[in-house]
Every structure is written in C-alpha cells, then in structure tokens.
C-alpha cells in the first residue's frame, strides 16, 4: 500500500492510525486470498461512482459467502470519513473485506473484516490522453479460466494471482502490461483494466464473460453511445487485433490509457480514444457522476 505511514485506516467501524493496525499472521485472507476489494478514485474531493463500487463489493461478498457486518450506506460513509480524515482530495480508496484468523482450515467459518484505506495519487491528473504514456502490451501465456470457476463478477482477492503474475512477466520482458486471453483463446482483458478497440469508427469490446464488467467500461460505453459512437460487445479473437485502428484500456486506476502496441500490432493514431478520454475527464471533474 502506498498510504503514507501517518495516515489513518478505517477498520471494522473504527478509524485508527495505520501504524496501529495489527493483523495476525494466521489471517485466512492472507493465506488463501479469501477476500475481495475495490479501487475507487477521488477527484476534487468527490468520490467517483462510490455507490457502484460499494454495491460491487457487496456482490463480491455475497458470491464469496462473506457477510459484511455493515450496510452499503455505512460502507459508503466509511469511504467518505477516511477521505476527509486523511485530507485526500485527489486520490484512491481501497476497501477490502477479508476472513480473519479464528481458524486456518479451508472452508472454515471466520470473522469477516472490513478495512478502508485511502491515499493521494502520486501523479497529477493528466488533462489529455496525449500526456499519458501509451502502453506496450504483450499477450500473456497465462490463460483466463472458464467463468463457472473464476467468479468474474467479483473482485475476489485470490483471483488476482494470475493477473499479478501476467503483469510481472510482462514488465520483466520490457512491456507495460499483458493482454490476457481466455480459455477459448478470445481476448479477455488486461491485468487490471478492460480492453477496447476501434475499427472504422466503431468501438468494440469483449462480451464480459471472462473479464470483469468494469465500472469504467460501463461509463465508456455510455459516453460513446451518447456521442454517437456505435459500441459492439462481441467475442474478439487475437487475429482481429491486426484490423484495429485504435486500442485502449479502461479502469478506475487506468482511466483511459491508449495502447501503442500489442505484440506485433501497432496503433499510431487515436482520435476516438482521445474524444472518450476528454468526455471521461469532464465527467470526473463535474460534481455529479
Ligand atoms: N479488470 C480487472 C481485472 C480489474 O481489476 C479492473 C479494476 N477494477 C478492471 C477490469 C476495471 O474495472 P473498473 O473500471 O471497475 O475499475
């Protein structure tokens, strides 16, 4: 976590100095990734899509058979309180639920803890897409499993081991990130963001079967549609990458990030990506999301 050491963390209803948090070595969530999290942006002191993120946290909890001891409204309030307590106006909030340390066995009943941390974003907000470094991606050899067993509607902590390794491998080979395929050999998503490509003025994105249906992804689909850009959700094969005119990633952390290359495929121009970036920027800066 990037939170500075004198920051505060909300844990199970109490705001505590980060240094006072004492989480035991036999914490179930630590051993098995039995938890779920969210990543939320704060723009100008306002939390972007807070309700959507907390509702998704509760959906993750339900799927994972973890009962959160607070209501959606209370968790939203916790996010607001910790933002104010840490005096963050442009930053990132990380709510996390995890199983405690009562019992270590797989399948054991454990307390469900809820933690909310928050910190300043390291870089200043970039006003245009041009200012952001376009990404060089490889295609990962780590393949996303079938939806029946991989719980793609959740942000379950344990699922991220595959993404973490895919990104580590990409970076170790000089790339910025990995684009991941699913077990059917179709494009799924990048390690923490959704994939879009533009072809002949239309926007294409994978049907969210083997990827998270990201909140930013849904915002981008709405913004594109409102700006008369046709959006087509379809199965996208690796071969179709050579036909794309533009490609970009979306996510809470990534916002919109242009893709310069995916393996041997290059994308030089990005007018539609830029337009959508501008629209997203305006939306995040406006008071209502
Ligand atoms: N896919 C994965 C695997 C992610 O971790 C994220 C980040 N939450 C996304 C996509 C983008 O989702 P969102 O727009 O909701 O942040």
PDB file of C-alpha atoms and ligand atoms in Angstrom:
ATOM      1  CA  UNK A   1       0.000   0.000   0.000  1.00  0.00           C
ATOM      2  CA  UNK A   2       1.172   3.491  -0.841  1.00  0.00           C
ATOM      3  CA  UNK A   3      -0.582   5.080   2.110  1.00  0.00           C
ATOM      4  CA  UNK A   4       1.814   7.258   3.978  1.00  0.00           C
ATOM      5  CA  UNK A   5       2.684   5.973   7.432  1.00  0.00           C
ATOM      6  CA  UNK A   6       0.930   8.734   9.332  1.00  0.00           C
ATOM      7  CA  UNK A   7      -2.324   8.061   7.505  1.00  0.00           C
ATOM      8  CA  UNK A   8      -5.468   6.586   9.058  1.00  0.00           C
ATOM      9  CA  UNK A   9      -7.284   3.411   8.169  1.00  0.00           C
ATOM     10  CA  UNK A  10     -10.917   2.552   8.843  1.00  0.00           C
ATOM     11  CA  UNK A  11     -11.109  -0.981  10.287  1.00  0.00           C
ATOM     12  CA  UNK A  12     -14.340  -2.659  11.407  1.00  0.00           C
ATOM     13  CA  UNK A  13     -16.007   0.615  12.310  1.00  0.00           C
ATOM     14  CA  UNK A  14     -13.040   2.427  13.890  1.00  0.00           C
ATOM     15  CA  UNK A  15     -10.628   4.944  12.426  1.00  0.00           C
ATOM     16  CA  UNK A  16      -7.111   4.021  13.532  1.00  0.00           C
ATOM     17  CA  UNK A  17      -3.614   5.242  12.702  1.00  0.00           C
ATOM     18  CA  UNK A  18      -2.240   2.909  10.039  1.00  0.00           C
ATOM     19  CA  UNK A  19       0.672   2.032  12.349  1.00  0.00           C
ATOM     20  CA  UNK A  20      -1.779   0.735  14.983  1.00  0.00           C
ATOM     21  CA  UNK A  21      -3.314  -1.882  12.672  1.00  0.00           C
ATOM     22  CA  UNK A  22      -2.381  -5.308  13.888  1.00  0.00           C
ATOM     23  CA  UNK A  23      -3.373  -8.134  11.564  1.00  0.00           C
ATOM     24  CA  UNK A  24      -2.307 -11.604  12.664  1.00  0.00           C
ATOM     25  CA  UNK A  25      -0.007 -13.946  10.757  1.00  0.00           C
ATOM     26  CA  UNK A  26      -2.706 -16.647  10.614  1.00  0.00           C
ATOM     27  CA  UNK A  27      -5.227 -14.390   8.897  1.00  0.00           C
ATOM     28  CA  UNK A  28      -7.196 -16.606   6.491  1.00  0.00           C
ATOM     29  CA  UNK A  29      -7.331 -13.926   3.809  1.00  0.00           C
ATOM     30  CA  UNK A  30      -3.553 -13.630   3.862  1.00  0.00           C
ATOM     31  CA  UNK A  31      -3.028 -17.352   3.257  1.00  0.00           C
ATOM     32  CA  UNK A  32      -5.724 -18.053   0.684  1.00  0.00           C
ATOM     33  CA  UNK A  33      -6.798 -14.692  -0.755  1.00  0.00           C
ATOM     34  CA  UNK A  34     -10.218 -15.173   0.866  1.00  0.00           C
ATOM     35  CA  UNK A  35     -11.336 -11.603   0.476  1.00  0.00           C
ATOM     36  CA  UNK A  36     -12.482  -9.031  -2.033  1.00  0.00           C
ATOM     37  CA  UNK A  37     -11.622  -5.426  -2.671  1.00  0.00           C
ATOM     38  CA  UNK A  38     -12.481  -2.276  -4.588  1.00  0.00           C
ATOM     39  CA  UNK A  39     -10.441   0.530  -6.063  1.00  0.00           C
ATOM     40  CA  UNK A  40     -12.156   3.919  -6.138  1.00  0.00           C
ATOM     41  CA  UNK A  41     -10.982   7.339  -7.344  1.00  0.00           C
ATOM     42  CA  UNK A  42     -11.409  10.668  -5.616  1.00  0.00           C
ATOM     43  CA  UNK A  43     -11.470  13.705  -7.901  1.00  0.00           C
ATOM     44  CA  UNK A  44     -11.543  17.188  -6.365  1.00  0.00           C
ATOM     45  CA  UNK A  45     -12.619  15.721  -3.037  1.00  0.00           C
ATOM     46  CA  UNK A  46     -15.554  13.874  -4.635  1.00  0.00           C
ATOM     47  CA  UNK A  47     -15.646  10.106  -4.759  1.00  0.00           C
ATOM     48  CA  UNK A  48     -16.369   8.897  -8.286  1.00  0.00           C
ATOM     49  CA  UNK A  49     -19.035   6.168  -8.646  1.00  0.00           C
ATOM     50  CA  UNK A  50     -18.903   5.380  -4.924  1.00  0.00           C
ATOM     51  CA  UNK A  51     -22.274   3.640  -4.808  1.00  0.00           C
ATOM     52  CA  UNK A  52     -21.467   1.443  -7.816  1.00  0.00           C
ATOM     53  CA  UNK A  53     -18.178   0.346  -6.263  1.00  0.00           C
ATOM     54  CA  UNK A  54     -19.674  -0.435  -2.848  1.00  0.00           C
ATOM     55  CA  UNK A  55     -22.554  -2.314  -4.444  1.00  0.00           C
ATOM     56  CA  UNK A  56     -19.991  -4.389  -6.329  1.00  0.00           C
ATOM     57  CA  UNK A  57     -18.147  -5.052  -3.047  1.00  0.00           C
ATOM     58  CA  UNK A  58     -21.380  -6.396  -1.575  1.00  0.00           C
ATOM     59  CA  UNK A  59     -21.959  -8.518  -4.681  1.00  0.00           C
ATOM     60  CA  UNK A  60     -18.436  -9.947  -4.297  1.00  0.00           C
ATOM     61  CA  UNK A  61     -19.149 -10.648  -0.617  1.00  0.00           C
ATOM     62  CA  UNK A  62     -22.401 -12.443  -1.422  1.00  0.00           C
ATOM     63  CA  UNK A  63     -20.766 -14.601  -4.079  1.00  0.00           C
ATOM     64  CA  UNK A  64     -17.945 -15.442  -1.677  1.00  0.00           C
ATOM     65  CA  UNK A  65     -20.403 -16.251   1.173  1.00  0.00           C
ATOM     66  CA  UNK A  66     -18.941 -13.495   3.336  1.00  0.00           C
ATOM     67  CA  UNK A  67     -21.363 -11.437   5.414  1.00  0.00           C
ATOM     68  CA  UNK A  68     -20.321  -7.818   5.780  1.00  0.00           C
ATOM     69  CA  UNK A  69     -21.280  -6.501   9.224  1.00  0.00           C
ATOM     70  CA  UNK A  70     -22.176  -3.061   7.856  1.00  0.00           C
ATOM     71  CA  UNK A  71     -24.757  -1.703   5.433  1.00  0.00           C
ATOM     72  CA  UNK A  72     -23.963  -0.307   1.988  1.00  0.00           C
ATOM     73  CA  UNK A  73     -24.658   3.185   3.345  1.00  0.00           C
ATOM     74  CA  UNK A  74     -22.288   2.649   6.291  1.00  0.00           C
ATOM     75  CA  UNK A  75     -19.500   1.473   3.996  1.00  0.00           C
ATOM     76  CA  UNK A  76     -20.045   4.479   1.752  1.00  0.00           C
ATOM     77  CA  UNK A  77     -19.830   6.694   4.830  1.00  0.00           C
ATOM     78  CA  UNK A  78     -16.631   4.932   5.883  1.00  0.00           C
ATOM     79  CA  UNK A  79     -15.096   5.814   2.496  1.00  0.00           C
ATOM     80  CA  UNK A  80     -16.127   9.433   2.922  1.00  0.00           C
ATOM     81  CA  UNK A  81     -14.849   9.621   6.520  1.00  0.00           C
ATOM     82  CA  UNK A  82     -11.459   8.172   5.734  1.00  0.00           C
ATOM     83  CA  UNK A  83     -11.039  10.511   2.754  1.00  0.00           C
ATOM     84  CA  UNK A  84     -11.690  13.502   4.995  1.00  0.00           C
ATOM     85  CA  UNK A  85      -9.572  12.120   7.865  1.00  0.00           C
ATOM     86  CA  UNK A  86      -6.594  11.663   5.518  1.00  0.00           C
ATOM     87  CA  UNK A  87      -7.237  15.042   3.802  1.00  0.00           C
ATOM     88  CA  UNK A  88      -7.150  13.457   0.357  1.00  0.00           C
ATOM     89  CA  UNK A  89      -8.718  15.454  -2.465  1.00  0.00           C
ATOM     90  CA  UNK A  90      -7.277  13.611  -5.474  1.00  0.00           C
ATOM     91  CA  UNK A  91      -6.598  10.046  -4.607  1.00  0.00           C
ATOM     92  CA  UNK A  92      -7.600   6.472  -4.334  1.00  0.00           C
ATOM     93  CA  UNK A  93      -9.708   4.487  -1.842  1.00  0.00           C
ATOM     94  CA  UNK A  94      -9.168   0.796  -1.180  1.00  0.00           C
ATOM     95  CA  UNK A  95     -11.982  -1.011   0.656  1.00  0.00           C
ATOM     96  CA  UNK A  96     -11.101  -4.624   1.468  1.00  0.00           C
ATOM     97  CA  UNK A  97     -13.021  -7.457   3.104  1.00  0.00           C
ATOM     98  CA  UNK A  98     -11.090 -10.465   4.315  1.00  0.00           C
ATOM     99  CA  UNK A  99     -11.508 -13.500   6.517  1.00  0.00           C
ATOM    100  CA  UNK A 100      -9.909 -13.267   9.942  1.00  0.00           C
ATOM    101  CA  UNK A 101      -7.661 -15.512  11.981  1.00  0.00           C
ATOM    102  CA  UNK A 102     -10.049 -17.606  14.063  1.00  0.00           C
ATOM    103  CA  UNK A 103      -9.475 -20.774  12.044  1.00  0.00           C
ATOM    104  CA  UNK A 104      -6.988 -21.543   9.284  1.00  0.00           C
ATOM    105  CA  UNK A 105      -8.748 -24.508   7.607  1.00  0.00           C
ATOM    106  CA  UNK A 106     -10.092 -24.202   4.086  1.00  0.00           C
ATOM    107  CA  UNK A 107     -13.858 -23.794   4.308  1.00  0.00           C
ATOM    108  CA  UNK A 108     -13.708 -22.653   7.946  1.00  0.00           C
ATOM    109  CA  UNK A 109     -16.081 -20.064   9.381  1.00  0.00           C
ATOM    110  CA  UNK A 110     -14.218 -16.886  10.206  1.00  0.00           C
ATOM    111  CA  UNK A 111     -14.988 -13.287  11.070  1.00  0.00           C
ATOM    112  CA  UNK A 112     -15.339 -11.023   8.042  1.00  0.00           C
ATOM    113  CA  UNK A 113     -13.262  -7.889   8.493  1.00  0.00           C
ATOM    114  CA  UNK A 114     -13.714  -4.694   6.545  1.00  0.00           C
ATOM    115  CA  UNK A 115     -10.895  -2.242   6.053  1.00  0.00           C
ATOM    116  CA  UNK A 116     -10.903   1.033   4.121  1.00  0.00           C
ATOM    117  CA  UNK A 117      -7.621   2.763   3.308  1.00  0.00           C
ATOM    118  CA  UNK A 118      -7.130   5.893   1.237  1.00  0.00           C
ATOM    119  CA  UNK A 119      -4.162   7.783  -0.135  1.00  0.00           C
ATOM    120  CA  UNK A 120      -3.111  10.554  -2.500  1.00  0.00           C
ATOM    121  CA  UNK A 121      -2.483   9.627  -6.105  1.00  0.00           C
ATOM    122  CA  UNK A 122       1.207  10.022  -6.841  1.00  0.00           C
ATOM    123  CA  UNK A 123       0.892  11.791 -10.202  1.00  0.00           C
ATOM    124  CA  UNK A 124      -1.167  14.867 -11.010  1.00  0.00           C
ATOM    125  CA  UNK A 125      -4.271  14.299 -13.088  1.00  0.00           C
ATOM    126  CA  UNK A 126      -3.447  14.395 -16.780  1.00  0.00           C
ATOM    127  CA  UNK A 127      -5.764  16.573 -18.756  1.00  0.00           C
ATOM    128  CA  UNK A 128      -5.374  14.899 -22.136  1.00  0.00           C
ATOM    129  CA  UNK A 129      -4.691  11.438 -23.400  1.00  0.00           C
ATOM    130  CA  UNK A 130      -1.641  12.720 -25.264  1.00  0.00           C
ATOM    131  CA  UNK A 131       0.082  13.440 -21.944  1.00  0.00           C
ATOM    132  CA  UNK A 132      -0.253   9.819 -20.899  1.00  0.00           C
ATOM    133  CA  UNK A 133       2.329   7.288 -21.963  1.00  0.00           C
ATOM    134  CA  UNK A 134       0.717   4.837 -24.412  1.00  0.00           C
ATOM    135  CA  UNK A 135       1.172   1.232 -23.401  1.00  0.00           C
ATOM    136  CA  UNK A 136       3.143  -1.575 -24.955  1.00  0.00           C
ATOM    137  CA  UNK A 137       1.400  -4.859 -24.254  1.00  0.00           C
ATOM    138  CA  UNK A 138       2.317  -8.457 -24.751  1.00  0.00           C
ATOM    139  CA  UNK A 139      -0.164 -11.283 -24.969  1.00  0.00           C
ATOM    140  CA  UNK A 140       0.071 -13.369 -21.840  1.00  0.00           C
ATOM    141  CA  UNK A 141       0.544 -17.098 -21.993  1.00  0.00           C
ATOM    142  CA  UNK A 142      -1.436 -17.275 -18.735  1.00  0.00           C
ATOM    143  CA  UNK A 143      -4.973 -18.024 -19.786  1.00  0.00           C
ATOM    144  CA  UNK A 144      -8.190 -16.991 -18.015  1.00  0.00           C
ATOM    145  CA  UNK A 145     -10.297 -19.973 -16.939  1.00  0.00           C
ATOM    146  CA  UNK A 146     -13.999 -20.543 -17.618  1.00  0.00           C
ATOM    147  CA  UNK A 147     -16.480 -18.228 -15.893  1.00  0.00           C
ATOM    148  CA  UNK A 148     -18.083 -21.062 -13.908  1.00  0.00           C
ATOM    149  CA  UNK A 149     -14.977 -21.358 -11.754  1.00  0.00           C
ATOM    150  CA  UNK A 150     -13.394 -17.938 -11.880  1.00  0.00           C
ATOM    151  CA  UNK A 151     -16.127 -15.652 -10.417  1.00  0.00           C
ATOM    152  CA  UNK A 152     -15.555 -12.775 -12.864  1.00  0.00           C
ATOM    153  CA  UNK A 153     -18.369 -10.664 -11.412  1.00  0.00           C
ATOM    154  CA  UNK A 154     -16.314 -10.294  -8.233  1.00  0.00           C
ATOM    155  CA  UNK A 155     -13.079  -8.590  -7.326  1.00  0.00           C
ATOM    156  CA  UNK A 156     -12.094 -11.563  -5.187  1.00  0.00           C
ATOM    157  CA  UNK A 157      -8.549 -11.118  -3.902  1.00  0.00           C
ATOM    158  CA  UNK A 158      -7.405 -14.640  -4.777  1.00  0.00           C
ATOM    159  CA  UNK A 159      -8.264 -14.181  -8.464  1.00  0.00           C
ATOM    160  CA  UNK A 160      -5.526 -11.609  -8.778  1.00  0.00           C
ATOM    161  CA  UNK A 161      -2.614 -14.010  -8.529  1.00  0.00           C
ATOM    162  CA  UNK A 162      -2.934 -14.769 -12.246  1.00  0.00           C
ATOM    163  CA  UNK A 163      -3.117 -11.080 -13.186  1.00  0.00           C
ATOM    164  CA  UNK A 164      -0.238 -10.226 -10.877  1.00  0.00           C
ATOM    165  CA  UNK A 165       1.983 -12.825 -12.473  1.00  0.00           C
ATOM    166  CA  UNK A 166       0.911 -11.849 -16.002  1.00  0.00           C
ATOM    167  CA  UNK A 167       1.918  -8.247 -15.275  1.00  0.00           C
ATOM    168  CA  UNK A 168       5.195  -9.224 -13.591  1.00  0.00           C
ATOM    169  CA  UNK A 169       6.131 -11.330 -16.594  1.00  0.00           C
ATOM    170  CA  UNK A 170       5.227  -8.503 -18.987  1.00  0.00           C
ATOM    171  CA  UNK A 171       7.343  -5.985 -17.086  1.00  0.00           C
ATOM    172  CA  UNK A 172      10.279  -8.375 -16.831  1.00  0.00           C
ATOM    173  CA  UNK A 173      10.213  -8.629 -20.636  1.00  0.00           C
ATOM    174  CA  UNK A 174      10.149  -4.846 -21.163  1.00  0.00           C
ATOM    175  CA  UNK A 175       6.399  -4.415 -21.716  1.00  0.00           C
ATOM    176  CA  UNK A 176       3.976  -2.307 -19.679  1.00  0.00           C
ATOM    177  CA  UNK A 177       1.242  -4.901 -19.218  1.00  0.00           C
ATOM    178  CA  UNK A 178      -0.257  -8.110 -20.556  1.00  0.00           C
ATOM    179  CA  UNK A 179      -3.389  -8.580 -22.566  1.00  0.00           C
ATOM    180  CA  UNK A 180      -4.938 -11.829 -21.365  1.00  0.00           C
ATOM    181  CA  UNK A 181      -6.809 -14.367 -23.449  1.00  0.00           C
ATOM    182  CA  UNK A 182      -9.442 -16.701 -22.075  1.00  0.00           C
ATOM    183  CA  UNK A 183      -9.603 -20.494 -22.270  1.00  0.00           C
ATOM    184  CA  UNK A 184     -11.370 -20.165 -25.656  1.00  0.00           C
ATOM    185  CA  UNK A 185      -8.451 -18.117 -26.998  1.00  0.00           C
ATOM    186  CA  UNK A 186     -10.569 -14.950 -27.075  1.00  0.00           C
ATOM    187  CA  UNK A 187      -9.413 -11.574 -25.775  1.00  0.00           C
ATOM    188  CA  UNK A 188     -10.478 -11.153 -22.137  1.00  0.00           C
ATOM    189  CA  UNK A 189      -8.870  -8.059 -20.552  1.00  0.00           C
ATOM    190  CA  UNK A 190      -5.584  -6.643 -19.330  1.00  0.00           C
ATOM    191  CA  UNK A 191      -4.400  -7.340 -15.784  1.00  0.00           C
ATOM    192  CA  UNK A 192      -6.393  -4.531 -14.112  1.00  0.00           C
ATOM    193  CA  UNK A 193      -8.337  -2.978 -16.948  1.00  0.00           C
ATOM    194  CA  UNK A 194     -10.808  -3.675 -19.715  1.00  0.00           C
ATOM    195  CA  UNK A 195      -9.975  -3.767 -23.406  1.00  0.00           C
ATOM    196  CA  UNK A 196     -11.496  -1.694 -26.209  1.00  0.00           C
ATOM    197  CA  UNK A 197     -10.547  -1.356 -29.860  1.00  0.00           C
ATOM    198  CA  UNK A 198     -11.755   0.967 -32.594  1.00  0.00           C
ATOM    199  CA  UNK A 199     -12.333  -0.138 -36.150  1.00  0.00           C
ATOM    200  CA  UNK A 200     -13.889   2.023 -38.874  1.00  0.00           C
ATOM    201  CA  UNK A 201     -15.207   4.462 -36.273  1.00  0.00           C
ATOM    202  CA  UNK A 202     -16.936   1.784 -34.181  1.00  0.00           C
ATOM    203  CA  UNK A 203     -15.966   0.693 -30.710  1.00  0.00           C
ATOM    204  CA  UNK A 204     -15.514  -2.996 -29.943  1.00  0.00           C
ATOM    205  CA  UNK A 205     -15.092  -4.621 -26.550  1.00  0.00           C
ATOM    206  CA  UNK A 206     -15.253  -8.232 -25.376  1.00  0.00           C
ATOM    207  CA  UNK A 207     -18.540  -9.598 -24.012  1.00  0.00           C
ATOM    208  CA  UNK A 208     -17.771  -9.606 -20.268  1.00  0.00           C
ATOM    209  CA  UNK A 209     -17.848 -13.354 -19.766  1.00  0.00           C
ATOM    210  CA  UNK A 210     -14.213 -13.945 -18.850  1.00  0.00           C
ATOM    211  CA  UNK A 211     -13.420 -10.480 -17.542  1.00  0.00           C
ATOM    212  CA  UNK A 212     -14.737  -8.008 -15.021  1.00  0.00           C
ATOM    213  CA  UNK A 213     -17.550  -5.830 -16.350  1.00  0.00           C
ATOM    214  CA  UNK A 214     -15.655  -2.783 -15.145  1.00  0.00           C
ATOM    215  CA  UNK A 215     -17.431   0.313 -13.892  1.00  0.00           C
ATOM    216  CA  UNK A 216     -15.256   2.465 -16.168  1.00  0.00           C
ATOM    217  CA  UNK A 217     -16.046   0.099 -19.059  1.00  0.00           C
ATOM    218  CA  UNK A 218     -19.748   0.756 -18.491  1.00  0.00           C
ATOM    219  CA  UNK A 219     -19.159   4.520 -18.285  1.00  0.00           C
ATOM    220  CA  UNK A 220     -17.194   4.454 -21.551  1.00  0.00           C
ATOM    221  CA  UNK A 221     -19.970   2.522 -23.304  1.00  0.00           C
ATOM    222  CA  UNK A 222     -22.465   5.156 -22.103  1.00  0.00           C
ATOM    223  CA  UNK A 223     -20.221   8.063 -23.135  1.00  0.00           C
ATOM    224  CA  UNK A 224     -19.552   6.556 -26.565  1.00  0.00           C
ATOM    225  CA  UNK A 225     -23.236   5.905 -27.184  1.00  0.00           C
ATOM    226  CA  UNK A 226     -24.130   9.443 -26.079  1.00  0.00           C
ATOM    227  CA  UNK A 227     -21.572  10.728 -28.590  1.00  0.00           C
ATOM    228  CA  UNK A 228     -22.967   8.672 -31.484  1.00  0.00           C
ATOM    229  CA  UNK A 229     -20.166   6.144 -31.490  1.00  0.00           C
ATOM    230  CA  UNK A 230     -21.561   2.682 -32.030  1.00  0.00           C
ATOM    231  CA  UNK A 231     -20.451   0.186 -29.372  1.00  0.00           C
ATOM    232  CA  UNK A 232     -20.338  -3.500 -30.210  1.00  0.00           C
ATOM    233  CA  UNK A 233     -19.779  -6.096 -27.479  1.00  0.00           C
ATOM    234  CA  UNK A 234     -18.573  -9.265 -29.162  1.00  0.00           C
ATOM    235  CA  UNK A 235     -16.140 -12.152 -28.957  1.00  0.00           C
ATOM    236  CA  UNK A 236     -12.817 -10.750 -30.189  1.00  0.00           C
ATOM    237  CA  UNK A 237     -10.103 -13.045 -31.454  1.00  0.00           C
ATOM    238  CA  UNK A 238      -6.397 -12.335 -31.396  1.00  0.00           C
ATOM    239  CA  UNK A 239      -6.367 -12.147 -35.222  1.00  0.00           C
ATOM    240  CA  UNK A 240      -8.760  -9.172 -35.132  1.00  0.00           C
ATOM    241  CA  UNK A 241      -6.098  -7.073 -33.411  1.00  0.00           C
ATOM    242  CA  UNK A 242      -4.433  -6.525 -36.794  1.00  0.00           C
ATOM    243  CA  UNK A 243      -7.621  -4.908 -38.149  1.00  0.00           C
ATOM    244  CA  UNK A 244      -7.989  -2.341 -35.343  1.00  0.00           C
ATOM    245  CA  UNK A 245      -7.267   1.376 -35.892  1.00  0.00           C
ATOM    246  CA  UNK A 246      -7.002   2.221 -32.181  1.00  0.00           C
ATOM    247  CA  UNK A 247      -6.940   0.309 -28.938  1.00  0.00           C
ATOM    248  CA  UNK A 248      -7.153   1.381 -25.314  1.00  0.00           C
ATOM    249  CA  UNK A 249      -7.658   0.109 -21.771  1.00  0.00           C
ATOM    250  CA  UNK A 250     -10.145   1.362 -19.181  1.00  0.00           C
ATOM    251  CA  UNK A 251     -10.272   1.047 -15.417  1.00  0.00           C
ATOM    252  CA  UNK A 252     -10.533   3.083 -12.248  1.00  0.00           C
ATOM    253  CA  UNK A 253      -6.751   3.368 -11.958  1.00  0.00           C
ATOM    254  CA  UNK A 254      -6.027   3.439 -15.713  1.00  0.00           C
ATOM    255  CA  UNK A 255      -8.956   5.778 -16.523  1.00  0.00           C
ATOM    256  CA  UNK A 256      -8.365   5.524 -20.296  1.00  0.00           C
ATOM    257  CA  UNK A 257      -4.902   4.531 -21.416  1.00  0.00           C
ATOM    258  CA  UNK A 258      -4.050   4.348 -25.100  1.00  0.00           C
ATOM    259  CA  UNK A 259      -2.294   1.233 -26.371  1.00  0.00           C
ATOM    260  CA  UNK A 260       0.710   1.761 -28.609  1.00  0.00           C
ATOM    261  CA  UNK A 261       1.245  -1.893 -29.419  1.00  0.00           C
ATOM    262  CA  UNK A 262       0.046  -5.389 -28.638  1.00  0.00           C
ATOM    263  CA  UNK A 263       2.731  -7.884 -29.596  1.00  0.00           C
ATOM    264  CA  UNK A 264       3.445  -7.075 -33.282  1.00  0.00           C
ATOM    265  CA  UNK A 265       0.334  -4.891 -33.771  1.00  0.00           C
ATOM    266  CA  UNK A 266       0.875  -1.108 -33.684  1.00  0.00           C
ATOM    267  CA  UNK A 267      -1.704   1.631 -33.088  1.00  0.00           C
ATOM    268  CA  UNK A 268      -0.458   5.095 -34.003  1.00  0.00           C
ATOM    269  CA  UNK A 269      -3.451   7.376 -34.137  1.00  0.00           C
ATOM    270  CA  UNK A 270      -6.229   7.607 -31.561  1.00  0.00           C
ATOM    271  CA  UNK A 271      -8.909  10.253 -32.286  1.00  0.00           C
ATOM    272  CA  UNK A 272     -11.799   8.292 -30.773  1.00  0.00           C
ATOM    273  CA  UNK A 273      -9.777   7.305 -27.715  1.00  0.00           C
ATOM    274  CA  UNK A 274      -8.911  10.982 -27.219  1.00  0.00           C
ATOM    275  CA  UNK A 275     -12.522  12.067 -27.551  1.00  0.00           C
ATOM    276  CA  UNK A 276     -13.636   9.497 -24.974  1.00  0.00           C
ATOM    277  CA  UNK A 277     -10.792  10.493 -22.667  1.00  0.00           C
ATOM    278  CA  UNK A 278     -11.956  14.124 -22.829  1.00  0.00           C
ATOM    279  CA  UNK A 279     -15.532  13.097 -22.072  1.00  0.00           C
ATOM    280  CA  UNK A 280     -14.418  10.941 -19.138  1.00  0.00           C
ATOM    281  CA  UNK A 281     -12.250  13.775 -17.849  1.00  0.00           C
ATOM    282  CA  UNK A 282     -15.213  16.178 -17.975  1.00  0.00           C
ATOM    283  CA  UNK A 283     -17.393  13.653 -16.174  1.00  0.00           C
ATOM    284  CA  UNK A 284     -14.901  13.054 -13.373  1.00  0.00           C
ATOM    285  CA  UNK A 285     -14.461  16.785 -12.868  1.00  0.00           C
ATOM    286  CA  UNK A 286     -18.184  17.522 -12.773  1.00  0.00           C
ATOM    287  CA  UNK A 287     -19.985  17.431  -9.444  1.00  0.00           C
ATOM    288  CA  UNK A 288     -22.450  14.675 -10.363  1.00  0.00           C
ATOM    289  CA  UNK A 289     -21.307  11.351 -11.667  1.00  0.00           C
TER     290      UNK A 289
HETATM  291  N1  LIG B   1     -10.476  -5.846 -14.960  1.00  0.00           N
HETATM  292  C1  LIG B   1      -9.816  -6.121 -13.832  1.00  0.00           C
HETATM  293  C2  LIG B   1      -9.225  -7.473 -13.670  1.00  0.00           C
HETATM  294  C3  LIG B   1      -9.677  -5.151 -12.830  1.00  0.00           C
HETATM  295  O1  LIG B   1      -9.017  -5.434 -11.700  1.00  0.00           O
HETATM  296  C4  LIG B   1     -10.230  -3.875 -13.033  1.00  0.00           C
HETATM  297  C5  LIG B   1     -10.058  -2.824 -11.977  1.00  0.00           C
HETATM  298  N2  LIG B   1     -11.081  -2.894 -11.031  1.00  0.00           N
HETATM  299  C6  LIG B   1     -10.930  -3.626 -14.229  1.00  0.00           C
HETATM  300  C7  LIG B   1     -11.026  -4.633 -15.174  1.00  0.00           C
HETATM  301  C8  LIG B   1     -11.576  -2.302 -14.458  1.00  0.00           C
HETATM  302  O2  LIG B   1     -12.671  -2.178 -13.582  1.00  0.00           O
HETATM  303  P1  LIG B   1     -13.170  -0.764 -13.045  1.00  0.00           P
HETATM  304  O3  LIG B   1     -13.409   0.081 -14.253  1.00  0.00           O
HETATM  305  O4  LIG B   1     -14.429  -1.092 -12.330  1.00  0.00           O
HETATM  306  O5  LIG B   1     -12.117  -0.222 -12.173  1.00  0.00           O
END
